[in-house]
Every structure is written in C-alpha cells, then in structure tokens.
Amino acid sequence: MFCEGLKTEKTYFERYKSKICQGRCIRRKLPEVKVIPSKNCGAIANIEFINSYARNEGVSDRDGDCLICVIDCDANKSENINQAIKLAKGNKNGSKIKVNICLSNPSFELWYLLHFELCDKPLSQEGLEAKLKNYISDYKKNVDYYDVLEKDMEIAMMHAEYLKKHHFENGIKLLSIESNPSTMVPYFLKHIQNFVIGQ
C-alpha cells in the first residue's frame, strides 16, 4: 500500500493493521504500508512510481501481491485521475502489475469525518477540516487519531456505503472528481483484513 500523504494515511493504516493482527494466527507475510516520496505529487506520478517500484522489487500478481495507491482528489484534476486509472490497469502480458486505487474525495480526512456524521454535500478541504474540528477540537493533519475513531468504524463504513450508493444512483463513478464526497477506504480496510486473516 502506497500513501501520498507523509503521515496521516500511513499512520492510520499501520494502526489498523496492527489491531487486526493482535491475537491472530498469521499465516502470511503482513501487508506493507509505504509512503510515496513527496516529490511524486499527483495521481499520475504516484502510479508511475508504484509501477517502477513493482518492476524493481519483483512484485507480481502471480505471487499474490497486491498494490494499493491511496490518493486524495483535492490536489488532482479530472484528467489526472482519468490518466492514473488507465495507468493503474496493468496489462495482460504481466509486464505491468495492476494498481488498485483507493480514492478519497476531497481527501482521506473524509474517512475521519464519516465516523461522526454523514455528509453528502460536496466539501472543500478547508470545509472538511472545519467540520472535523467540531468533533476533534484540536484536529491537526499528521496526528494519530486512530484511538478516537476506532469505536465508530462501523458507523463510518455505513456512511461510506451510503455515499457509494448515492453516487451510483446518480450515475457518478467513485473513481472520479465528481464523486465529492466519497471514500474507498473501507473497502481496502476489508481487503487488508482478509489478507491478514486469510478469509
């Protein structure tokens, strides 16, 4: 898993992984959470970086490897997201592994907000952070809030599912700039869980 954020996303996914591993018999190598260097700004550069990493490290779908790129919509234009989706598809001859895109619109922090409220109106990044401060008064980027959020994760998952259905009913793809607000984080949390416990 690759995160474009320097700390927020990496910390959250690492904490989630460690929680689901506690007391479980792990039969597989644990998923890794890596941070894409900050010089790789934007969806296209992120996917290109991951493809290069996969080639250099011998990552392969055939070996059961799965690459996930966590991307925020707020800093990307529609054409960037569309080009990244094309680059992420991989190819049939196996020279390029598929990259799964975990898009949050406007940003990963929407996942945090959904633990407290269902918001189905478009948000700016500033508006999103202002709403978060209603629930986490000292909210700052790059701080570990996992313990504050964990107890309401099921609520956040229901809210994210509601948004997914809302956009589907309105003919809006989740992997697009038009899907504000939405987040694919819960689907990849389930993926990590299944990977770890071997379901």
mmCIF file of C-alpha atoms in Angstrom:
data_model
loop_
_atom_site.group_PDB
_atom_site.id
_atom_site.type_symbol
_atom_site.label_atom_id
_atom_site.label_comp_id
_atom_site.label_asym_id
_atom_site.label_seq_id
_atom_site.Cartn_x
_atom_site.Cartn_y
_atom_site.Cartn_z
ATOM 1 C CA MET A 1 0.000 0.000 0.000
ATOM 2 C CA PHE A 2 1.348 3.384 -1.018
ATOM 3 C CA CYS A 3 0.126 6.640 0.509
ATOM 4 C CA GLU A 4 0.802 10.063 -0.954
ATOM 5 C CA GLY A 5 0.359 11.742 2.437
ATOM 6 C CA LEU A 6 3.514 11.930 4.525
ATOM 7 C CA LYS A 7 1.992 10.656 7.757
ATOM 8 C CA THR A 8 -1.816 10.703 8.182
ATOM 9 C CA GLU A 9 -2.698 7.792 5.905
ATOM 10 C CA LYS A 10 0.398 5.723 6.720
ATOM 11 C CA THR A 11 -0.190 6.003 10.470
ATOM 12 C CA TYR A 12 -3.873 5.111 10.162
ATOM 13 C CA PHE A 13 -3.304 2.006 8.010
ATOM 14 C CA GLU A 14 -0.381 0.825 10.162
ATOM 15 C CA ARG A 15 -2.510 1.139 13.308
ATOM 16 C CA TYR A 16 -5.390 -0.715 11.643
ATOM 17 C CA LYS A 17 -3.064 -3.498 10.522
ATOM 18 C CA SER A 18 -1.554 -3.906 13.995
ATOM 19 C CA LYS A 19 -5.033 -4.018 15.616
ATOM 20 C CA ILE A 20 -6.356 -6.768 13.374
ATOM 21 C CA CYS A 21 -3.159 -8.774 13.819
ATOM 22 C CA GLN A 22 -3.408 -8.863 17.619
ATOM 23 C CA GLY A 23 -4.160 -12.343 18.876
ATOM 24 C CA ARG A 24 -4.486 -13.784 15.389
ATOM 25 C CA CYS A 25 -2.513 -16.634 13.907
ATOM 26 C CA ILE A 26 -0.862 -15.001 10.904
ATOM 27 C CA ARG A 27 -0.059 -17.396 8.076
ATOM 28 C CA ARG A 28 1.028 -14.864 5.511
ATOM 29 C CA LYS A 29 3.527 -12.060 5.242
ATOM 30 C CA LEU A 30 1.863 -8.914 6.559
ATOM 31 C CA PRO A 31 0.897 -6.191 4.091
ATOM 32 C CA GLU A 32 3.330 -3.298 3.937
ATOM 33 C CA VAL A 33 2.342 0.346 4.065
ATOM 34 C CA LYS A 34 4.808 2.566 2.240
ATOM 35 C CA VAL A 35 4.902 6.310 1.821
ATOM 36 C CA ILE A 36 5.440 7.636 -1.667
ATOM 37 C CA PRO A 37 8.231 10.243 -1.573
ATOM 38 C CA SER A 38 6.828 13.773 -1.601
ATOM 39 C CA LYS A 39 8.477 14.503 -4.963
ATOM 40 C CA ASN A 40 5.862 12.199 -6.517
ATOM 41 C CA CYS A 41 2.997 14.663 -6.333
ATOM 42 C CA GLY A 42 -0.260 13.871 -8.084
ATOM 43 C CA ALA A 43 -2.117 10.747 -9.112
ATOM 44 C CA ILE A 44 -0.177 10.078 -12.344
ATOM 45 C CA ALA A 45 3.268 10.407 -10.738
ATOM 46 C CA ASN A 46 2.132 8.152 -7.886
ATOM 47 C CA ILE A 47 1.056 5.341 -10.216
ATOM 48 C CA GLU A 48 4.259 5.696 -12.271
ATOM 49 C CA PHE A 49 6.296 5.457 -9.063
ATOM 50 C CA ILE A 50 4.426 2.305 -7.979
ATOM 51 C CA ASN A 51 4.894 0.682 -11.390
ATOM 52 C CA SER A 52 8.624 1.408 -11.195
ATOM 53 C CA TYR A 53 8.767 0.062 -7.625
ATOM 54 C CA ALA A 54 6.944 -3.125 -8.678
ATOM 55 C CA ARG A 55 9.405 -3.730 -11.538
ATOM 56 C CA ASN A 56 12.464 -3.099 -9.348
ATOM 57 C CA GLU A 57 11.224 -5.209 -6.421
ATOM 58 C CA GLY A 58 9.807 -8.088 -8.456
ATOM 59 C CA VAL A 59 6.225 -7.516 -7.292
ATOM 60 C CA SER A 60 3.805 -9.716 -9.222
ATOM 61 C CA ASP A 61 0.094 -10.516 -9.257
ATOM 62 C CA ARG A 62 1.081 -14.143 -9.871
ATOM 63 C CA ASP A 63 2.778 -14.227 -6.444
ATOM 64 C CA GLY A 64 -0.338 -12.913 -4.728
ATOM 65 C CA ASP A 65 0.996 -9.372 -4.433
ATOM 66 C CA CYS A 66 -1.500 -6.541 -4.407
ATOM 67 C CA LEU A 67 -0.638 -2.878 -4.835
ATOM 68 C CA ILE A 68 -2.915 -0.181 -3.445
ATOM 69 C CA CYS A 69 -2.395 3.537 -4.001
ATOM 70 C CA VAL A 70 -4.166 5.894 -1.588
ATOM 71 C CA ILE A 71 -4.941 9.131 -3.418
ATOM 72 C CA ASP A 72 -6.741 12.337 -2.458
ATOM 73 C CA CYS A 73 -8.894 14.011 -5.072
ATOM 74 C CA ASP A 74 -8.370 17.567 -3.806
ATOM 75 C CA ALA A 75 -4.998 18.114 -5.488
ATOM 76 C CA ASN A 76 -5.828 16.308 -8.744
ATOM 77 C CA LYS A 77 -7.693 17.475 -11.826
ATOM 78 C CA SER A 78 -10.168 15.196 -13.582
ATOM 79 C CA GLU A 79 -7.754 14.402 -16.449
ATOM 80 C CA ASN A 80 -5.062 13.407 -13.904
ATOM 81 C CA ILE A 81 -7.414 10.974 -12.158
ATOM 82 C CA ASN A 82 -8.536 9.511 -15.509
ATOM 83 C CA GLN A 83 -4.936 9.074 -16.719
ATOM 84 C CA ALA A 84 -3.937 7.478 -13.396
ATOM 85 C CA ILE A 85 -6.824 4.989 -13.707
ATOM 86 C CA LYS A 86 -5.584 3.989 -17.182
ATOM 87 C CA LEU A 87 -2.001 3.609 -15.949
ATOM 88 C CA ALA A 88 -3.179 1.548 -12.966
ATOM 89 C CA LYS A 89 -4.922 -1.134 -15.026
ATOM 90 C CA GLY A 90 -1.788 -3.193 -15.654
ATOM 91 C CA ASN A 91 -1.649 -5.365 -18.749
ATOM 92 C CA LYS A 92 -2.250 -8.931 -19.798
ATOM 93 C CA ASN A 93 1.364 -9.894 -20.512
ATOM 94 C CA GLY A 94 2.291 -9.185 -16.884
ATOM 95 C CA SER A 95 4.923 -6.531 -17.585
ATOM 96 C CA LYS A 96 2.895 -4.111 -15.508
ATOM 97 C CA ILE A 97 1.051 -5.123 -12.317
ATOM 98 C CA LYS A 98 -2.425 -3.764 -11.636
ATOM 99 C CA VAL A 99 -2.533 -0.953 -9.076
ATOM 100 C CA ASN A 100 -5.743 -0.632 -7.055
ATOM 101 C CA ILE A 101 -6.689 2.993 -6.473
ATOM 102 C CA CYS A 102 -8.150 3.965 -3.108
ATOM 103 C CA LEU A 103 -9.567 7.411 -3.854
ATOM 104 C CA SER A 104 -10.964 9.797 -1.250
ATOM 105 C CA ASN A 105 -12.802 12.899 -2.353
ATOM 106 C CA PRO A 106 -11.880 15.539 -1.343
ATOM 107 C CA SER A 107 -9.297 13.790 0.870
ATOM 108 C CA PHE A 108 -8.525 10.946 3.275
ATOM 109 C CA GLU A 109 -9.844 13.073 6.158
ATOM 110 C CA LEU A 110 -13.380 12.474 4.860
ATOM 111 C CA TRP A 111 -12.972 8.946 6.259
ATOM 112 C CA TYR A 112 -12.378 10.534 9.669
ATOM 113 C CA LEU A 113 -15.469 12.766 9.377
ATOM 114 C CA LEU A 114 -17.701 9.818 8.464
ATOM 115 C CA HIS A 115 -17.087 8.372 11.937
ATOM 116 C CA PHE A 116 -19.096 11.308 13.314
ATOM 117 C CA GLU A 117 -21.575 12.362 10.659
ATOM 118 C CA LEU A 118 -22.952 11.545 7.243
ATOM 119 C CA CYS A 119 -22.176 14.374 4.890
ATOM 120 C CA ASP A 120 -23.498 14.037 1.339
ATOM 121 C CA LYS A 121 -22.876 17.587 0.121
ATOM 122 C CA PRO A 122 -19.636 18.470 -1.736
ATOM 123 C CA LEU A 123 -16.806 19.634 0.532
ATOM 124 C CA SER A 124 -13.672 21.674 0.062
ATOM 125 C CA GLN A 125 -10.592 20.589 2.017
ATOM 126 C CA GLU A 126 -10.981 23.643 4.253
ATOM 127 C CA GLY A 127 -14.672 22.881 4.851
ATOM 128 C CA LEU A 128 -13.849 19.258 5.638
ATOM 129 C CA GLU A 129 -11.227 20.210 8.213
ATOM 130 C CA ALA A 130 -13.595 22.776 9.783
ATOM 131 C CA LYS A 131 -16.263 20.079 10.176
ATOM 132 C CA LEU A 132 -13.731 17.694 11.721
ATOM 133 C CA LYS A 133 -12.860 20.311 14.332
ATOM 134 C CA ASN A 134 -16.475 20.134 15.548
ATOM 135 C CA TYR A 135 -15.679 16.592 16.739
ATOM 136 C CA ILE A 136 -11.908 16.664 17.296
ATOM 137 C CA SER A 137 -11.357 20.182 18.623
ATOM 138 C CA ASP A 138 -7.566 20.003 18.436
ATOM 139 C CA TYR A 139 -7.567 18.383 14.974
ATOM 140 C CA LYS A 140 -4.332 18.766 13.030
ATOM 141 C CA LYS A 141 -3.048 16.929 9.971
ATOM 142 C CA ASN A 142 -0.474 14.175 10.532
ATOM 143 C CA VAL A 143 -1.639 13.378 14.091
ATOM 144 C CA ASP A 144 -2.649 9.820 15.079
ATOM 145 C CA TYR A 145 -6.412 9.799 15.829
ATOM 146 C CA TYR A 146 -6.928 6.053 15.431
ATOM 147 C CA ASP A 147 -7.949 5.521 19.087
ATOM 148 C CA VAL A 148 -10.525 8.320 18.868
ATOM 149 C CA LEU A 149 -12.042 6.867 15.690
ATOM 150 C CA GLU A 150 -11.874 3.106 16.215
ATOM 151 C CA LYS A 151 -15.088 2.646 18.229
ATOM 152 C CA ASP A 152 -17.186 4.244 15.465
ATOM 153 C CA MET A 153 -15.617 2.447 12.495
ATOM 154 C CA GLU A 154 -18.815 0.523 11.661
ATOM 155 C CA ILE A 155 -20.743 3.812 11.512
ATOM 156 C CA ALA A 156 -18.117 5.266 9.152
ATOM 157 C CA MET A 157 -18.371 2.161 6.947
ATOM 158 C CA MET A 158 -22.161 2.531 6.750
ATOM 159 C CA HIS A 159 -21.807 6.197 5.860
ATOM 160 C CA ALA A 160 -19.229 5.416 3.150
ATOM 161 C CA GLU A 161 -21.537 2.728 1.729
ATOM 162 C CA TYR A 162 -24.421 5.209 1.700
ATOM 163 C CA LEU A 163 -22.290 7.671 -0.299
ATOM 164 C CA LYS A 164 -21.274 4.925 -2.729
ATOM 165 C CA LYS A 165 -24.954 4.067 -3.379
ATOM 166 C CA HIS A 166 -25.885 7.753 -3.587
ATOM 167 C CA HIS A 167 -23.308 8.359 -6.321
ATOM 168 C CA PHE A 168 -24.215 5.131 -8.135
ATOM 169 C CA GLU A 169 -27.901 6.118 -8.211
ATOM 170 C CA ASN A 170 -26.886 9.476 -9.686
ATOM 171 C CA GLY A 171 -24.657 7.930 -12.367
ATOM 172 C CA ILE A 172 -21.407 9.144 -10.777
ATOM 173 C CA LYS A 173 -18.346 6.892 -10.698
ATOM 174 C CA LEU A 174 -16.480 6.683 -7.381
ATOM 175 C CA LEU A 175 -13.174 6.882 -9.243
ATOM 176 C CA SER A 176 -13.837 10.397 -10.463
ATOM 177 C CA ILE A 177 -13.545 14.004 -9.371
ATOM 178 C CA GLU A 178 -17.366 14.268 -9.431
ATOM 179 C CA SER A 179 -17.783 11.833 -6.502
ATOM 180 C CA ASN A 180 -17.417 14.525 -3.808
ATOM 181 C CA PRO A 181 -17.834 13.414 -1.057
ATOM 182 C CA SER A 182 -16.764 9.770 -1.141
ATOM 183 C CA THR A 183 -14.049 7.460 0.094
ATOM 184 C CA MET A 184 -12.944 3.971 -0.855
ATOM 185 C CA VAL A 185 -11.002 3.481 2.408
ATOM 186 C CA PRO A 186 -13.423 0.937 3.975
ATOM 187 C CA TYR A 187 -13.157 -1.433 1.006
ATOM 188 C CA PHE A 188 -9.390 -1.548 1.347
ATOM 189 C CA LEU A 189 -9.564 -1.949 5.126
ATOM 190 C CA LYS A 190 -11.627 -5.083 4.469
ATOM 191 C CA HIS A 191 -9.066 -6.164 1.880
ATOM 192 C CA ILE A 192 -6.244 -5.827 4.428
ATOM 193 C CA GLN A 193 -8.294 -7.739 6.992
ATOM 194 C CA ASN A 194 -8.983 -10.581 4.569
ATOM 195 C CA PHE A 195 -5.330 -10.686 3.573
ATOM 196 C CA VAL A 196 -4.168 -10.894 7.187
ATOM 197 C CA ILE A 197 -6.617 -13.480 8.498
ATOM 198 C CA GLY A 198 -6.781 -15.457 5.248
ATOM 199 C CA GLN A 199 -10.531 -15.420 4.713
#
